[in-house]
Amino acid sequence: MAKRRIEGLRVLLTGSSSGIGFCLAKQLTQSGAHVLATARRLDRLQRLAEQTQGGPGKLTILAGDLTCHEHRQRLVDWCLEHWNSLDVLVNNAGAGAIGPFEHAGGDRLRRVMEIDFFAPAELTRLCIPLLKAGKRPAVLNIGSVLAHRAVPNKSEYCAAKFALRGWAESIRVELAPIGIEVLMVSPSTTRSEFFDSLVDTPAGAKSPSVSSMSPERVAQLAIGVLVKSKREAVLSLTGKALVAMGRWFPSLTDRILAKTL
Ligand SMILES: NC(=O)c1ccc[n+]([C@@H]2O[C@H](COP(=O)([O-])OP(=O)(O)OC[C@H]3O[C@@H](n4cnc5c(N)ncnc54)[C@H](OP(=O)(O)O)[C@@H]3O)[C@@H](O)[C@H]2O)c1
């Protein structure tokens, strides 16, 4: 299949105020894509707008909470009014949580599922009519290695990312006949603000990790996935190793992971 051209693409990108989304917005506009960038923190989006000014691609910001239906609808209305269609939806916004499932309140599970699963799924549903009218349309989901192999003390996050991956696998087949591609990238630990904004997590909660990636690199690899239309990509070697171990030696993997408790 021919490579997708980034220049001129119209992209709706969630979670643009920091980390991977911030870098994606910058790299996409630098390559000539037009981006509607969203997140809750307006000041951060304004900083992003300043940093992308004068680039070949145009960036527009629209702040709001993605877990609210009204905000999702506003994003879709904006695309309809200004673009009349949409080429790429990037479901990047997300949040994690750390700690034993037993001791967490039920609210933690619901909040993580809201932002990591229900919000992207419902935003995608609203975007499908716009994507149908787009140029080589695609939904790019930012998943996680933990969507492939779960680890202890992150049960809510693993559940949400597994849900996202299962849902993506299902709609990939549903949407293929109407020309919409569903792609997924799965980063490992990334040096972003992710661990500063954990949901209902006690201060000082630790997340063991063998190595980490920069958000710039994750964004670069995610754009590569979009260009090449790769259905799924686990981005790091350590991530690939964890997924392979979990698949072929599940009990051994459990025992190794138990040592991180
Ligand atoms: N960092 C990692 O180790 C890692 C590893 C694997 C996968 N990922 C995934 O990568 C994606 C990006 O995360 P990141 O590492 O770049 O973390 P980040 O720096 O914390 O970025 C998360 C983004 O999501 C937005 N967001 C969170 N809740 C939101 C809400 N209710 N409504 C709207 N926007 C919301 C945040 O913006 P506001 O706070 O301004 O709303 C922010 O822009 C996530 O899906 C995450 O699960 C991260």
Coordinates of C-alpha atoms and ligand atoms in Angstrom, one line a residue:
M1 CA 0.0 0.0 0.0
A2 CA 1.3 3.5 -0.8
K3 CA 2.5 5.6 2.0
R4 CA 0.1 8.2 3.6
R5 CA 1.2 11.8 3.0
I6 CA 1.2 13.9 6.2
E7 CA 1.1 17.2 4.3
G8 CA -2.4 18.6 4.1
L9 CA -3.9 15.9 6.4
R10 CA -6.7 17.2 8.7
V11 CA -6.1 15.7 12.1
L12 CA -8.2 15.8 15.3
L13 CA -5.6 15.1 18.1
T14 CA -6.6 14.6 21.7
G15 CA -4.3 15.0 24.7
S16 CA -2.3 17.7 23.0
S17 CA -1.3 19.7 26.1
S18 CA 1.7 17.6 27.2
G19 CA 3.8 14.6 26.5
I20 CA 3.3 12.5 23.4
G21 CA 0.3 14.6 22.2
F22 CA 2.2 17.8 22.5
C23 CA 5.1 16.3 20.4
L24 CA 2.7 14.8 17.9
A25 CA 1.0 18.2 17.4
K26 CA 4.4 19.9 16.8
Q27 CA 5.7 17.2 14.4
L28 CA 2.4 16.9 12.5
T29 CA 2.2 20.6 11.9
Q30 CA 5.9 20.8 11.0
S31 CA 5.2 18.2 8.3
G32 CA 2.3 20.3 6.9
A33 CA -0.8 18.7 8.6
H34 CA -3.6 20.8 9.9
V35 CA -4.4 19.9 13.5
L36 CA -7.3 20.5 15.8
A37 CA -5.6 20.1 19.2
T38 CA -7.6 19.5 22.4
A39 CA -7.0 18.9 26.1
R40 CA -8.3 20.5 29.3
R41 CA -5.4 22.9 30.1
L42 CA -5.9 26.0 27.9
D43 CA -2.6 27.6 29.0
R44 CA -0.7 24.6 27.7
L45 CA -2.6 24.5 24.4
Q46 CA -1.8 28.2 24.0
R47 CA 1.9 27.5 24.5
L48 CA 1.6 24.7 21.8
A49 CA -0.1 27.2 19.5
E50 CA 2.7 29.7 20.0
Q51 CA 5.3 27.0 19.3
T52 CA 3.6 25.9 16.1
Q53 CA 2.9 29.3 14.7
G54 CA 4.3 29.9 11.2
G55 CA 4.7 26.2 10.5
P56 CA 3.5 24.8 7.2
G57 CA 0.5 23.2 9.0
K58 CA -2.2 25.2 10.8
L59 CA -3.0 24.4 14.4
T60 CA -6.3 25.3 16.1
I61 CA -6.9 24.7 19.8
L62 CA -10.2 23.9 21.6
A63 CA -10.0 23.2 25.3
G64 CA -12.3 20.9 27.2
D65 CA -12.8 17.7 29.0
L66 CA -13.0 14.7 26.7
T67 CA -15.1 12.7 29.1
C68 CA -17.9 15.2 28.5
H69 CA -20.2 14.4 25.6
E70 CA -20.7 18.2 25.0
H71 CA -17.0 18.7 24.4
R72 CA -16.7 15.7 22.1
Q73 CA -19.6 17.1 20.1
R74 CA -18.0 20.6 20.0
L75 CA -14.9 19.0 18.4
V76 CA -16.9 17.2 15.8
D77 CA -19.0 20.4 15.1
W78 CA -15.8 22.3 14.6
C79 CA -14.4 19.8 12.1
L80 CA -17.8 19.8 10.2
E81 CA -17.9 23.6 10.0
H82 CA -14.2 24.2 9.1
W83 CA -13.2 21.0 7.2
N84 CA -16.5 19.4 6.3
S85 CA -14.7 16.1 6.9
L86 CA -11.8 14.6 8.8
D87 CA -8.8 12.6 7.6
V88 CA -7.3 11.3 10.9
L89 CA -8.5 11.0 14.5
V90 CA -5.7 10.5 17.0
N91 CA -7.1 9.1 20.3
N92 CA -4.1 10.0 22.5
A93 CA -5.5 11.5 25.7
G94 CA -5.2 9.2 28.7
A95 CA -4.4 8.8 32.3
G96 CA -3.2 6.0 34.5
A97 CA -3.5 4.9 38.1
I98 CA -1.2 2.9 40.4
G99 CA -2.0 0.8 43.5
P100 CA -3.7 -2.5 44.5
F101 CA -7.2 -3.0 43.2
E102 CA -8.5 -4.1 46.5
H103 CA -7.7 -0.9 48.3
A104 CA -9.0 1.5 45.6
G105 CA -12.4 3.0 45.5
G106 CA -14.7 2.1 42.6
D107 CA -14.4 5.6 41.4
R108 CA -10.8 5.1 40.3
L109 CA -11.9 2.2 37.9
R110 CA -14.7 4.4 36.5
R111 CA -12.6 7.5 36.0
V112 CA -9.8 5.6 34.2
M113 CA -12.2 3.7 32.0
E114 CA -13.9 7.1 31.2
I115 CA -10.8 8.8 29.9
D116 CA -8.9 5.8 28.5
F117 CA -11.8 3.9 26.9
F118 CA -15.3 5.4 26.8
A119 CA -14.1 8.9 25.7
P120 CA -12.0 7.7 22.7
A121 CA -14.7 5.1 21.7
E122 CA -17.5 7.7 21.8
L123 CA -15.4 10.3 20.1
T124 CA -14.7 7.8 17.3
R125 CA -18.4 7.0 16.9
L126 CA -19.1 10.7 16.4
C127 CA -16.2 11.1 14.0
I128 CA -17.2 8.2 11.7
P129 CA -19.5 10.2 9.4
L130 CA -16.7 12.9 9.0
L131 CA -14.1 10.3 8.4
K132 CA -16.2 8.7 5.7
A133 CA -15.8 11.9 3.8
G134 CA -12.1 12.2 4.5
K135 CA -9.0 11.5 2.4
R136 CA -7.6 8.0 3.2
P137 CA -9.2 8.2 6.6
A138 CA -7.8 6.6 9.8
V139 CA -8.2 6.3 13.5
L140 CA -4.9 6.1 15.3
N141 CA -5.2 4.9 18.9
I142 CA -2.4 5.4 21.4
G143 CA -2.5 2.2 23.4
S144 CA 0.2 0.8 25.6
V145 CA 2.3 -2.3 26.0
L146 CA -0.1 -2.9 28.9
A147 CA -2.8 -3.4 26.4
H148 CA -1.0 -6.6 25.4
R149 CA 0.3 -7.9 28.8
A150 CA -1.1 -6.7 32.1
V151 CA 1.0 -6.0 35.2
P152 CA 0.1 -5.8 38.9
N153 CA -0.9 -2.6 40.6
K154 CA -2.2 -1.0 37.4
S155 CA -5.4 -3.1 37.0
E156 CA -7.6 -0.2 36.0
Y157 CA -5.2 1.1 33.4
C158 CA -4.5 -2.3 32.0
A159 CA -8.3 -3.1 31.8
A160 CA -8.9 0.2 30.0
K161 CA -6.1 -0.3 27.5
F162 CA -7.1 -3.9 26.9
A163 CA -10.6 -2.7 26.3
L164 CA -9.4 -0.1 23.8
R165 CA -7.4 -2.7 21.9
G166 CA -10.2 -5.2 21.8
W167 CA -12.7 -2.5 20.6
A168 CA -10.1 -1.3 18.0
E169 CA -9.7 -4.9 16.7
S170 CA -13.5 -5.2 16.3
I171 CA -14.2 -1.8 14.6
R172 CA -11.1 -2.3 12.3
V173 CA -13.0 -5.0 10.5
E174 CA -16.3 -3.1 10.6
L175 CA -14.8 0.1 9.2
A176 CA -12.5 -1.5 6.5
P177 CA -15.3 -1.8 3.9
I178 CA -15.9 2.0 4.1
G179 CA -12.2 2.7 3.8
I180 CA -11.5 3.8 7.4
E181 CA -8.3 2.3 8.8
V182 CA -7.9 1.6 12.5
L183 CA -4.3 1.7 13.7
M184 CA -2.8 1.3 17.1
V185 CA 0.6 2.1 18.6
S186 CA 1.7 0.8 22.0
P187 CA 4.4 2.7 23.8
S188 CA 6.3 1.5 26.9
T189 CA 7.1 3.9 29.7
T190 CA 7.5 7.4 28.3
R191 CA 9.0 10.4 30.0
S192 CA 5.9 12.6 30.0
E193 CA 3.6 14.1 32.7
F194 CA 1.7 10.8 32.8
F195 CA 3.1 9.9 36.3
D196 CA 2.3 13.3 37.7
S197 CA -1.4 13.1 36.9
L198 CA -2.4 9.7 38.1
V199 CA -6.0 9.1 39.1
D200 CA -6.7 8.6 42.8
T201 CA -3.1 7.4 43.4
P202 CA -1.2 8.0 46.7
A203 CA 1.8 10.3 46.4
G204 CA 5.0 8.3 46.0
A205 CA 3.5 5.3 44.2
K206 CA 6.2 3.6 42.2
S207 CA 6.0 2.3 38.7
P208 CA 8.9 -0.1 38.0
S209 CA 10.3 0.2 34.5
V210 CA 13.4 -1.2 32.8
S211 CA 13.8 1.8 30.4
S212 CA 11.9 4.7 29.1
M213 CA 11.4 6.6 25.8
S214 CA 11.2 10.3 25.1
P215 CA 7.8 11.6 24.0
E216 CA 9.4 13.1 20.9
R217 CA 10.6 9.6 19.8
V218 CA 7.2 8.0 20.5
A219 CA 5.5 10.8 18.4
Q220 CA 8.0 10.1 15.6
L221 CA 7.3 6.4 15.7
A222 CA 3.5 7.0 15.9
I223 CA 3.7 9.2 12.7
G224 CA 5.6 6.4 11.1
V225 CA 2.8 4.0 11.9
L226 CA 0.3 6.4 10.3
V227 CA 2.4 6.9 7.2
K228 CA 2.8 3.2 6.7
S229 CA -0.7 2.2 7.8
K230 CA 0.6 -0.4 10.3
R231 CA -2.3 -2.0 12.1
E232 CA -0.5 -2.5 15.4
A233 CA 3.0 -1.5 16.6
V234 CA 4.6 -2.2 20.0
L235 CA 7.3 0.5 20.0
S236 CA 10.1 -0.6 22.3
L237 CA 12.3 -3.7 22.5
T238 CA 11.5 -4.1 26.2
G239 CA 7.8 -3.8 25.4
K240 CA 8.2 -6.5 22.7
A241 CA 10.0 -8.7 25.1
L242 CA 7.3 -8.4 27.8
V243 CA 4.6 -9.1 25.3
A244 CA 6.5 -12.2 23.9
M245 CA 7.3 -13.5 27.4
G246 CA 3.7 -13.0 28.5
R247 CA 2.4 -14.9 25.5
W248 CA 4.8 -17.9 25.6
F249 CA 5.7 -18.1 29.3
P250 CA 2.7 -16.7 31.2
S251 CA 3.3 -18.3 34.6
L252 CA 7.0 -17.4 34.6
T253 CA 6.0 -13.8 33.6
D254 CA 3.6 -13.8 36.6
R255 CA 6.4 -14.9 38.9
I256 CA 8.8 -12.2 37.6
L257 CA 6.1 -9.5 37.9
A258 CA 5.3 -10.6 41.4
K259 CA 8.8 -9.6 42.5
T260 CA 7.9 -6.0 41.6
L261 CA 5.2 -5.9 44.2
Ligands
LIG1 N1 3.8 7.9 29.6 C1 3.8 6.6 29.5 O1 4.6 5.9 30.2 C2 2.8 5.9 28.6 C3 3.1 4.6 28.2 C4 2.3 3.9 27.4 C5 1.2 4.6 26.9 N2 0.9 5.9 27.2 C6 -0.3 6.5 26.6 O2 0.1 7.7 25.9 C7 -0.9 8.6 25.8 C8 -0.4 10.0 26.1 O3 0.1 10.0 27.5 P1 1.4 10.8 27.9 O4 2.5 9.9 28.3 O5 1.8 11.9 26.8 O6 0.9 11.5 29.2 P2 0.6 13.1 29.6 O7 1.8 13.9 29.4 O8 0.0 13.0 31.0 O9 -0.6 13.4 28.6 C9 -1.9 13.0 28.7 C10 -2.8 14.0 27.9 O10 -4.1 13.6 28.1 C11 -4.9 14.7 28.4 N3 -6.1 14.3 29.2 C12 -6.1 13.6 30.3 N4 -7.3 13.5 30.8 C13 -8.1 14.3 30.0 C14 -9.5 14.6 30.0 N5 -10.4 14.2 30.9 N6 -10.0 15.4 28.9 C15 -9.1 15.8 28.0 N7 -7.8 15.5 27.9 C16 -7.3 14.8 28.9 C17 -3.9 15.6 29.1 O11 -4.4 17.0 29.0 P3 -5.1 17.8 30.2 O12 -4.5 17.4 31.5 O13 -4.6 19.2 29.8 O14 -6.5 17.6 30.0 C18 -2.7 15.4 28.4 O15 -2.6 16.3 27.3 C19 -2.0 8.1 26.9 O16 -3.0 7.5 26.2 C20 -1.2 7.1 27.7 O17 -2.0 6.1 28.2 C21 1.8 6.6 28.0

